[in-house]
XYZ file of C-alpha atoms in Angstrom:
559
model
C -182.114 56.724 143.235
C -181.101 54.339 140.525
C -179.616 52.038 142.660
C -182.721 51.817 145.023
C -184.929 51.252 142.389
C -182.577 49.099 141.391
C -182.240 46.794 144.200
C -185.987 46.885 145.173
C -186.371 45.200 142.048
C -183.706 42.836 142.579
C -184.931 41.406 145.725
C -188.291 40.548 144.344
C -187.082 38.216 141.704
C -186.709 34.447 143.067
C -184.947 32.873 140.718
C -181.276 33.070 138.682
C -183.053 32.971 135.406
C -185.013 35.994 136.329
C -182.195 37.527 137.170
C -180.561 37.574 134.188
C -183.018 38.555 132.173
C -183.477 41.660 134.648
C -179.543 42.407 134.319
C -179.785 41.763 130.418
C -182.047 44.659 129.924
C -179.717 47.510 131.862
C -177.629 49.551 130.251
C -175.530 50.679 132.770
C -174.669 48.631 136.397
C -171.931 50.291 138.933
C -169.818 47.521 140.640
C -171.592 48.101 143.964
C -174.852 46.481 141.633
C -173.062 44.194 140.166
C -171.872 42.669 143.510
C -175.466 42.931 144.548
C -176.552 40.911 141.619
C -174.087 38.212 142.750
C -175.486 38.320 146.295
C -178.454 37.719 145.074
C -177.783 34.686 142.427
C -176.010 33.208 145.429
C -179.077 33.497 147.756
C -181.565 32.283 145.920
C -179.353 29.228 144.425
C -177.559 27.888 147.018
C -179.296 25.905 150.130
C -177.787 23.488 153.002
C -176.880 20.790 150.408
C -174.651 23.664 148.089
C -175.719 24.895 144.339
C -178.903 24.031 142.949
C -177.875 24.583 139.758
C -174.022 24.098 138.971
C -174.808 25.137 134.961
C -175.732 29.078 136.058
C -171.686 29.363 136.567
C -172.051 28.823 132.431
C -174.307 31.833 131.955
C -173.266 34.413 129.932
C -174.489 37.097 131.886
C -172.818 35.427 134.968
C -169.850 34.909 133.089
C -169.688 38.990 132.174
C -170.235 39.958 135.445
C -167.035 37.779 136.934
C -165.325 39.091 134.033
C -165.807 42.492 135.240
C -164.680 41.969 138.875
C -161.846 39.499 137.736
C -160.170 42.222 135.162
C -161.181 45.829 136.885
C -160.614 44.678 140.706
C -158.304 47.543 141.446
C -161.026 49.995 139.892
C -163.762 48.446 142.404
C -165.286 50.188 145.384
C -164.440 48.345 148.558
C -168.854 47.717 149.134
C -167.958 45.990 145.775
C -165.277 44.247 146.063
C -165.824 42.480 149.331
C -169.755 42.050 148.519
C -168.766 40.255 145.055
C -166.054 38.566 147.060
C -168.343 36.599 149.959
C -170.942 36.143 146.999
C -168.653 33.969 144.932
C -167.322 32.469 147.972
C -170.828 31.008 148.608
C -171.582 30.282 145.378
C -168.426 27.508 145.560
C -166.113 29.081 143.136
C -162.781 27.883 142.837
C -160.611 29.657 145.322
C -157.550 28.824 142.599
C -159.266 30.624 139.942
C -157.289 33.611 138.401
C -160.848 35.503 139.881
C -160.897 34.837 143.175
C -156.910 35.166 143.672
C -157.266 38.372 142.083
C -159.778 39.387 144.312
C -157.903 38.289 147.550
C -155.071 39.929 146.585
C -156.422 43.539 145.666
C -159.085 43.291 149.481
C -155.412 42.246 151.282
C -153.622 45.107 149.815
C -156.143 47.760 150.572
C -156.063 45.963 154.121
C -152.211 46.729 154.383
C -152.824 50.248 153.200
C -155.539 51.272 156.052
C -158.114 51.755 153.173
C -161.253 49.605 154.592
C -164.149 50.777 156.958
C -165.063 48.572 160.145
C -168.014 47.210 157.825
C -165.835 46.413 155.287
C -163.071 44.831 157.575
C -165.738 42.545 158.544
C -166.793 41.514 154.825
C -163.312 40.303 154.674
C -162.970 38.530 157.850
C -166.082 36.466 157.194
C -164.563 35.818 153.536
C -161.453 34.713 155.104
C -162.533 32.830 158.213
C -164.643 30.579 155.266
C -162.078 30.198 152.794
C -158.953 30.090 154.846
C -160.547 28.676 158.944
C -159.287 30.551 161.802
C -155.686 29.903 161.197
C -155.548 32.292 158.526
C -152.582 35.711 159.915
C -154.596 37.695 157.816
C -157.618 37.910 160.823
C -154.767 39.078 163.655
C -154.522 42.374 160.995
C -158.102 42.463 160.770
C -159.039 42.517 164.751
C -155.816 45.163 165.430
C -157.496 47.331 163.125
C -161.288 47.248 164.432
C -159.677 47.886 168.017
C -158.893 50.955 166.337
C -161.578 52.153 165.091
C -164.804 53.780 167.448
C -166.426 51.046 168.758
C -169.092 52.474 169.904
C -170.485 53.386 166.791
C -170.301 50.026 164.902
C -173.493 47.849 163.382
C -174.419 44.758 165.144
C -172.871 42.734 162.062
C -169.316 44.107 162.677
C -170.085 43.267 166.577
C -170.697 39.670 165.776
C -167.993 39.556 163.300
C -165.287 40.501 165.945
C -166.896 37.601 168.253
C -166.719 35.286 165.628
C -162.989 36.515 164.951
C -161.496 35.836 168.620
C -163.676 33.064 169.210
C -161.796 31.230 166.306
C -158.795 32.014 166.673
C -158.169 31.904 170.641
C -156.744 35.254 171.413
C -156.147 35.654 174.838
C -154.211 37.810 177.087
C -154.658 41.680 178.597
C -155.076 43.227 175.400
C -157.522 40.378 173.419
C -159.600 40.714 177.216
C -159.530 44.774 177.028
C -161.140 44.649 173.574
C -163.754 41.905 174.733
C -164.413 44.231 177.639
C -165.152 47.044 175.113
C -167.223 44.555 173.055
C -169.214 43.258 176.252
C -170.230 46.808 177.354
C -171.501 48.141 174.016
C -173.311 44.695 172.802
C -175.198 44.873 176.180
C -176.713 48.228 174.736
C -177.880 47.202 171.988
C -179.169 43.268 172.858
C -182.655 44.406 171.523
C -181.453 45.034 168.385
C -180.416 41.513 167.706
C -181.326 39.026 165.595
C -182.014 35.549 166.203
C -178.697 34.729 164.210
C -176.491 37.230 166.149
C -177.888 36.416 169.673
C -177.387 32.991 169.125
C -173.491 33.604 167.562
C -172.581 36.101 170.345
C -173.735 33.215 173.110
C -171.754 30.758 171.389
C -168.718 33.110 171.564
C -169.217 34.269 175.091
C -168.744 30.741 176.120
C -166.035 29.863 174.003
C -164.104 32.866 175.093
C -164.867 31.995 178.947
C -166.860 35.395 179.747
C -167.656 34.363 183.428
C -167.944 38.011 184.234
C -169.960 39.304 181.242
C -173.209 38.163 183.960
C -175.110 41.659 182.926
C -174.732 40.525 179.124
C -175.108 37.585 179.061
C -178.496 37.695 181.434
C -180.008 40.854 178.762
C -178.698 38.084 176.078
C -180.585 35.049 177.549
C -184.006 37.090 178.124
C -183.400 38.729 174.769
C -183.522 35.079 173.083
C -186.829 34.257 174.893
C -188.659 35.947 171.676
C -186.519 34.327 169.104
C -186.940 30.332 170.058
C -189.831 29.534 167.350
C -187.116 31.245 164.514
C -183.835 29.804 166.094
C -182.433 27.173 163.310
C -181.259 24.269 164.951
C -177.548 25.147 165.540
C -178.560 28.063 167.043
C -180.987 26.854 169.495
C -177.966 24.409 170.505
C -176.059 27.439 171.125
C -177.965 29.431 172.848
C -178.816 26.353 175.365
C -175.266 25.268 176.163
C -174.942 29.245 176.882
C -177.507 28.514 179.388
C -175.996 25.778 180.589
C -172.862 27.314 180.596
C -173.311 30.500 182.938
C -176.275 28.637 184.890
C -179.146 31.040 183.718
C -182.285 30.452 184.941
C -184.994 32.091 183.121
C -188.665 30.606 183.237
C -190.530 32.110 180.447
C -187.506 30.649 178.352
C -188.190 27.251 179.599
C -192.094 28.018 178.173
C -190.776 29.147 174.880
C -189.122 25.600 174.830
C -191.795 23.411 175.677
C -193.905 25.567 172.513
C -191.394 25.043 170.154
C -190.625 21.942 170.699
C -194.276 20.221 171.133
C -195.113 21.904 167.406
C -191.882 20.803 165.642
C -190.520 17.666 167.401
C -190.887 15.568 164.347
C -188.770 18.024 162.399
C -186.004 19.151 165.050
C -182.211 17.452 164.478
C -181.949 14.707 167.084
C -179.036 16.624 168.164
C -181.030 19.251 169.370
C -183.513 17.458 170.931
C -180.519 15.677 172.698
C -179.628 19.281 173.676
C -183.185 20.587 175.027
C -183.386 17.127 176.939
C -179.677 18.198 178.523
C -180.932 21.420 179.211
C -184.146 19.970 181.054
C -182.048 17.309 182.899
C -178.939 19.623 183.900
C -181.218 22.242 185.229
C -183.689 19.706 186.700
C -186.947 21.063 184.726
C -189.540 18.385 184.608
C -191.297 19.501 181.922
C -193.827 17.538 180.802
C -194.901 18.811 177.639
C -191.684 18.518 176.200
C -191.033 15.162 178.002
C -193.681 13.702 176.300
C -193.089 15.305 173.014
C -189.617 13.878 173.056
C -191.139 9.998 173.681
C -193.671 10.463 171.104
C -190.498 11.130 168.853
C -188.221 8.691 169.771
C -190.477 5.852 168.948
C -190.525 6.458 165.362
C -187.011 7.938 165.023
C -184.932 5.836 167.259
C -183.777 3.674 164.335
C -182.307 6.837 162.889
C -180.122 8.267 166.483
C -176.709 7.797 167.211
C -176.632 5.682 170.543
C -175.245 8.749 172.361
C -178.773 10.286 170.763
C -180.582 7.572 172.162
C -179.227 7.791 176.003
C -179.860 11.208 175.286
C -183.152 11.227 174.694
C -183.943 8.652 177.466
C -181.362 9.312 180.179
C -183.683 11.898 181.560
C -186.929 10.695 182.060
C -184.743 8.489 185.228
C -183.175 10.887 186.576
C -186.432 13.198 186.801
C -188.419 10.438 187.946
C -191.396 10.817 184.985
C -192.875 8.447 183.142
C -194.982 9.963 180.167
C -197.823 8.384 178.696
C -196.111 6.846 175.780
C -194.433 4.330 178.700
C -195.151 0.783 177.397
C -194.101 2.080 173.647
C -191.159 4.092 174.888
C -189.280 1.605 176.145
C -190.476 -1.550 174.221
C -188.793 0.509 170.991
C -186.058 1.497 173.599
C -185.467 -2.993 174.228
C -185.908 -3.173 170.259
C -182.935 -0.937 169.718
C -181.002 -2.144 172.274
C -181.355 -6.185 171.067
C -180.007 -4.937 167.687
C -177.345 -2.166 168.669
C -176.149 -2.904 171.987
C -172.395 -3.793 170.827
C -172.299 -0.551 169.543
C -172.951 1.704 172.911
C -170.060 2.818 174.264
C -169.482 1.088 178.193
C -170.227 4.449 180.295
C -173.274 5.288 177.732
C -174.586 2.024 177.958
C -174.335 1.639 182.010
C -175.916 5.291 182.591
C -178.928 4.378 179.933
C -179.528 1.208 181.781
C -178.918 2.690 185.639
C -181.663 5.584 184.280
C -184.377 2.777 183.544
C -183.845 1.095 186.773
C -184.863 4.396 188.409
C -188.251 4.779 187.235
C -188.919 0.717 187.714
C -187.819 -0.490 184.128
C -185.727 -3.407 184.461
C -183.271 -3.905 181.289
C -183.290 -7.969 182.961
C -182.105 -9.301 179.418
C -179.119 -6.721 179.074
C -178.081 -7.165 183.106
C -175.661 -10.528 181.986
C -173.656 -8.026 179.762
C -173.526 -5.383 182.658
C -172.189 -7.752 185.323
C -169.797 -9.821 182.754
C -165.704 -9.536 183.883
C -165.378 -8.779 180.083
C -167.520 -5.816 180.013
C -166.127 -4.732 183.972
C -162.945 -4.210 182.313
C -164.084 -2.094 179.791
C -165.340 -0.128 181.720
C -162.187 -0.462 183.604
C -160.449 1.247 180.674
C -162.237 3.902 179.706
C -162.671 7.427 181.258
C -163.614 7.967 183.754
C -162.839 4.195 184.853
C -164.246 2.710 187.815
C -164.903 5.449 189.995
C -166.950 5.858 192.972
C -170.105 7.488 190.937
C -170.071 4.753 188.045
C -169.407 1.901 191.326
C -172.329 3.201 192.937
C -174.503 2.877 189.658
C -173.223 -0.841 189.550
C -174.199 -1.617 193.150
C -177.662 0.037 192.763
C -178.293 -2.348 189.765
C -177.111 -5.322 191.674
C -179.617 -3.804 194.714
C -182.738 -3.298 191.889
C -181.974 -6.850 190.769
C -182.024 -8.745 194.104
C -184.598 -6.645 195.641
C -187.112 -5.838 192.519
C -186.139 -9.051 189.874
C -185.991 -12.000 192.323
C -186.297 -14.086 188.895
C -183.239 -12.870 187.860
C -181.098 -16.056 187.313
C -178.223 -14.153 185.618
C -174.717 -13.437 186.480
C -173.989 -11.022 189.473
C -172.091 -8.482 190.445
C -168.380 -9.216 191.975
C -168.573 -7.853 195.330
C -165.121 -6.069 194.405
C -167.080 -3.932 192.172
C -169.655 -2.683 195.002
C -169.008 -0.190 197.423
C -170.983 0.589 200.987
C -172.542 4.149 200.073
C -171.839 6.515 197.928
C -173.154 10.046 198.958
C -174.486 12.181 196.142
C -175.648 15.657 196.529
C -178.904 14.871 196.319
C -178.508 12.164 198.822
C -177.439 14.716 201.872
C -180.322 16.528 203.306
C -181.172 20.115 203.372
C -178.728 20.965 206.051
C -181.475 24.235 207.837
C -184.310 21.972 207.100
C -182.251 18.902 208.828
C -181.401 20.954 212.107
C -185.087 22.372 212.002
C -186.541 18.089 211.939
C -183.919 17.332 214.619
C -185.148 19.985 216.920
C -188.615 18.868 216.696
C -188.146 15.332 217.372
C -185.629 15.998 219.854
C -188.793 18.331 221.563
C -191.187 15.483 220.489
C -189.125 12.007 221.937
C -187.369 14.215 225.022
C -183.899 12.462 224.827
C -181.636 12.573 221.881
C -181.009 8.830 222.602
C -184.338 8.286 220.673
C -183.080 9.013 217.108
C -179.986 8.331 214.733
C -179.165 10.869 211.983
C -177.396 9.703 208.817
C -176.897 6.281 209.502
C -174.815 3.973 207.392
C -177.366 0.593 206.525
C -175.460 -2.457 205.498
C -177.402 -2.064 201.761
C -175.554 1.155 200.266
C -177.780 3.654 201.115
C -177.951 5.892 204.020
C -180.803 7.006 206.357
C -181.150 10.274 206.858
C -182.955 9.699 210.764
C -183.981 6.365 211.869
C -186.063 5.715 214.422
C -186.475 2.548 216.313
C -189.232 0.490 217.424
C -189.966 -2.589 220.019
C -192.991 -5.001 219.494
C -195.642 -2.786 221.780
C -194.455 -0.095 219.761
C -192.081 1.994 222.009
C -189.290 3.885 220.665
C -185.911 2.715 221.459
C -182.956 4.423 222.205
C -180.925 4.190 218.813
C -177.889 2.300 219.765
C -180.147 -0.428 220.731
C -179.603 -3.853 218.782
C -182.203 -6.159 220.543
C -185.846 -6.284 220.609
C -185.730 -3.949 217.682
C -189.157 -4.730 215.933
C -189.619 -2.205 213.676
C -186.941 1.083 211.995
C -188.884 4.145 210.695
C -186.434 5.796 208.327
C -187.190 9.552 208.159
C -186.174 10.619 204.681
C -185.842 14.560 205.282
C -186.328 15.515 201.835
C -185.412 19.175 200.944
C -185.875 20.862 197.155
C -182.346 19.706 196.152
C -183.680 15.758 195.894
C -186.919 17.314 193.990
C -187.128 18.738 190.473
C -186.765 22.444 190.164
C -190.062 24.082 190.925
C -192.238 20.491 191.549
C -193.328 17.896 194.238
C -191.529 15.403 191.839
C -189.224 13.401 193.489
C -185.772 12.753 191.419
C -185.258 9.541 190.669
C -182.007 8.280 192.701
C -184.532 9.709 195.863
C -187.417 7.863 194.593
C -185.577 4.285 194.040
C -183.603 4.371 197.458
C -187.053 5.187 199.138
C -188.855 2.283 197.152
C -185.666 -0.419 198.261
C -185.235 0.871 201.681
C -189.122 0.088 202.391
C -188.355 -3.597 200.494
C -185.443 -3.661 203.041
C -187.791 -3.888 205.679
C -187.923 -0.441 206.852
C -191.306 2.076 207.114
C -190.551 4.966 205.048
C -191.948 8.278 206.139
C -191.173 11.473 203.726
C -190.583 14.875 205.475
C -190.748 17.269 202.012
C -189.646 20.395 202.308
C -193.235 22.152 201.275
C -194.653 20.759 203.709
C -193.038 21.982 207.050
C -191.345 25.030 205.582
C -194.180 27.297 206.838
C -193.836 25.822 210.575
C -193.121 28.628 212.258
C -191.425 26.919 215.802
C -190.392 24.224 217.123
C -193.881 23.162 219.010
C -195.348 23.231 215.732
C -192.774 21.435 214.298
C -192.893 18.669 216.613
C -196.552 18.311 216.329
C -196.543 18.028 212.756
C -193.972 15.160 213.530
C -195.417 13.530 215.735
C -198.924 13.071 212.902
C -196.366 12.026 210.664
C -194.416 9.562 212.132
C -197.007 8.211 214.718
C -200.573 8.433 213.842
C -202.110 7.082 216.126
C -200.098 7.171 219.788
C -196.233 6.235 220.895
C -194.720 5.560 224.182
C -191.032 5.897 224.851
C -189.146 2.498 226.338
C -187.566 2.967 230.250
């Protein structure tokens, strides 16, 4: 009863000075109190940036209570012992000192002698995993002897603390697997019960440990965090979207729980994590506007402050998502300011995908293009990962395209045509394979012949057509192999929901620019989207809804 009173009291006071006038005035204090009192002192005095106030470690009362632990450690109480232990960890003490060695030593010993509980086994790893990092031999002992004990009945804390362990230290093998297996099955019981802080750490793990086939956990885990997003910290909101990421999760209400959080506290979020929720949006291609706009409104006073893989980060995604948010002009007129000033610094590949991304949604980085094109900055390219390959080729020869097509001012450097290739399929850039057959069978029922139509043809300006049609002057479709007369070429751009964003109508943006450039090339454009013709229910229908689309008015076939 004494000691509840006498910890109810101590976590009301707020301060280290109130402290020690509340320890002053006991009589009596058991070691499991006195380890409390540290806990406290170190909670209330220590913050992100260390110890408030260095001059506490001076205090008499302070000094009598290390005394005690440093001079009667083999008389402590293992709750004492390993609580006073973490507390002076995090209160910086010297882990030289003739206290903290002494303390180490005696926790070790009774370690060796079988003597700790599973909580207090995980007291100790934490202490030793921050003192010592994940090379410490001492942690091995520690995880043999939790696999020990009954797993079933352990706190989340000593969970976590066995995550943390293997994470750290890269067990692997039958055995380190058996144990995760045991860990997987009874976390997934008790996913409710976590906190924000353990969620968070026991996604982190999950990936770090490769737990491909935890799916039932780590789903409960992912819907689990959906509460905890407005009292994630930073780091842990990074963790728990790379876990998404990670194992491909797709959970909508999540996505909502974002775009809350981060419209109320984009002006005080890391830019790392905004980087991170922008990754999120553009891996799992979630156009979300709300945040999308957020994140513009807070790069344009912040930019001076990112990194420039921040800055790609932040702006990367609004071109491959096709979106523009309000903030436009401002957005990218800081973006041009930034670049004028920092552009040696971008790395080659960061600076090529930041610039490829504007080009997509119709800004045209004209004064950076001479950089882009130079032999200088080709080879640099050249020699960094991934090199030249087809993908970063492609992004080359679609900024050569935007320039000639979209920028006929351009006066600038161009592009060797060494460094250009013909077409470079994406996955986006093949159609919906059902949806494909489905158009083919209605204008094969529409146009008779199968003479009438090309599928994926190969144009001489990198990009491919996913059915053209062609045309004479009276407006009489051709056979497709046909090279004279040819007066106009409908391009059919079969669109299914992999070249839209998840969930939208929005076009992506590598869709959107090679369906702006091939109508500059000459050719009528006609979309076929996926929402519209997926409730056709035959081919008749099918071809009727063609033939509206592609010919309005009337059409004749040549002889």
């Amino acid at each position: 009863t004494d000691e509840q009173l006498f910890f109810k009291k101590l976590d009301s006071l707020c301060t280290s000075k109130e402290i020690f006038y509340f320890l002053n005035s006991l009589e009596v204090m058991s070691d499991t109190m006195a380890s409390g009192a540290l806990q406290r002192i170190s909670e209330v005095e220590v913050d992100d940036n260390g110890l408030k106030n260095p001059g506490l470690l001076e205090n008499e009362v302070f000094r009598a209570l290390c005394f005690q632990f440093e001079f009667e450690s083999s008389k402590l109480s293992n709750t004492g012992l390993l609580n006073a232990l973490q507390a002076l960890i995090k209160l910086r003490i010297d882990p030289q000192s003739t206290l903290m060695t002494g303390l180490l030593s005696e926790s070790e010993e009774r370690l060796g002698r079988g003597l700790l509980a599973a909580e207090n086994l995980c007291a100790l790893g934490e202490s030793l995993l921050e003192l010592e990092g994940p090379s410490c031999a001492t942690l091995e002992q520690i995880v043999n002897q939790m696999q020990e004990r009954a797993i079933e009945r352990w706190s989340p804390r000593e969970v976590v603390m066995v995550y943390k362990i293997l994470q750290v230290t890269g067990r692997e093998g039958k055995q380190c697997q058996n144990l995760l297996n045991r860990l997987n099955s009874v976390t997934l019981h008790t996913v409710s019960q976590l906190s924000p802080n353990f969620a968070s750490v026991i996604l982190n793990s999950l990936v770090v440990l490769h737990q491909t086939q935890a799916v039932p956990l780590v789903t409960a885990l992912c819907k689990h965090a959906v509460k905890h997003v407005p009292y994630f910290t930073d780091h842990e909101l990074v963790n728990v979207l790379e876990a998404f990421l990670y194992f491909g999760q797709k959970v909508p209400i999540f996505t909502e729980a974002l775009e809350r959080h981060v419209t109320r506290y984009i002006h005080t979020m890391h830019p790392q994590t905004v980087s991170k929720v922008m990754q999120y949006c553009c891996k799992k291609m979630i156009l979300s506007k709300p945040i999308f706009d957020a994140v513009a409104e807070g790069f344009i006073p912040n930019a001076d402050r990112l990194t420039t893989d921040q800055i790609a980060a932040y702006i990367i995604p609004f071109g491959t998502l096709n979106y523009l948010p309000p903030s436009a002009s401002s957005l990218f007129r800081k973006l041009e300011t930034v670049l004028h000033t920092r552009l040696r610094h971008f790395q080659p590949h960061t600076l090529l995908n930041l610039l490829h991304s504007c080009v997509l949604i119709q800004r045209y980085p004209i004064n950076f293009l001479p950089k882009i094109f130079s032999p200088y900055f080709l080879q640099k390219l050249q020699a960094q990962p991934p090199g030249l390959n087809r993908v970063v080729m492609s992004q080359l020869t679609q900024l050569f395209l935007t320039v000639n097509l979209e920028c006929p001012f351009y006066e600038g450097p161009k592009l060797l045509s060494k460094y250009q290739v013909k077409a470079c399929p994406t996955p986006q850039s093949s159609p919906d394979f059902h949806l494909f057959k489905r158009v083919k069978r209605g204008l094969l029922y529409l146009l008779k012949k199968r003479i009438y139509f090309a599928s994926e043809v190969s144009t001489p300006y990198f990009y491919v057509v996913d059915i053209e049609i062609k045309l004479d002057e009276d407006g009489f479709v051709l056979p497709a192999a046909q090279l004279e007369e040819v007066h106009r070429r409908i391009a059919l751009c079969v669109d299914g929901q992999n070249r839209f964003c998840a969930h939208s109508h929005n076009l992506l943006g590598e869709e959107a620019i090679k369906q702006r450039h091939l109508q500059l090339l000459g050719y009528e454009v006609v979309q076929i989207p996926f929402f519209e013709i997926e409730s056709l229910q035959n081919t008749r229908k099918m071809a009727d809804y063609l033939h509206k689309k592609i010919f309005p008015c009337k059409y004749g076939l040549s002889n």
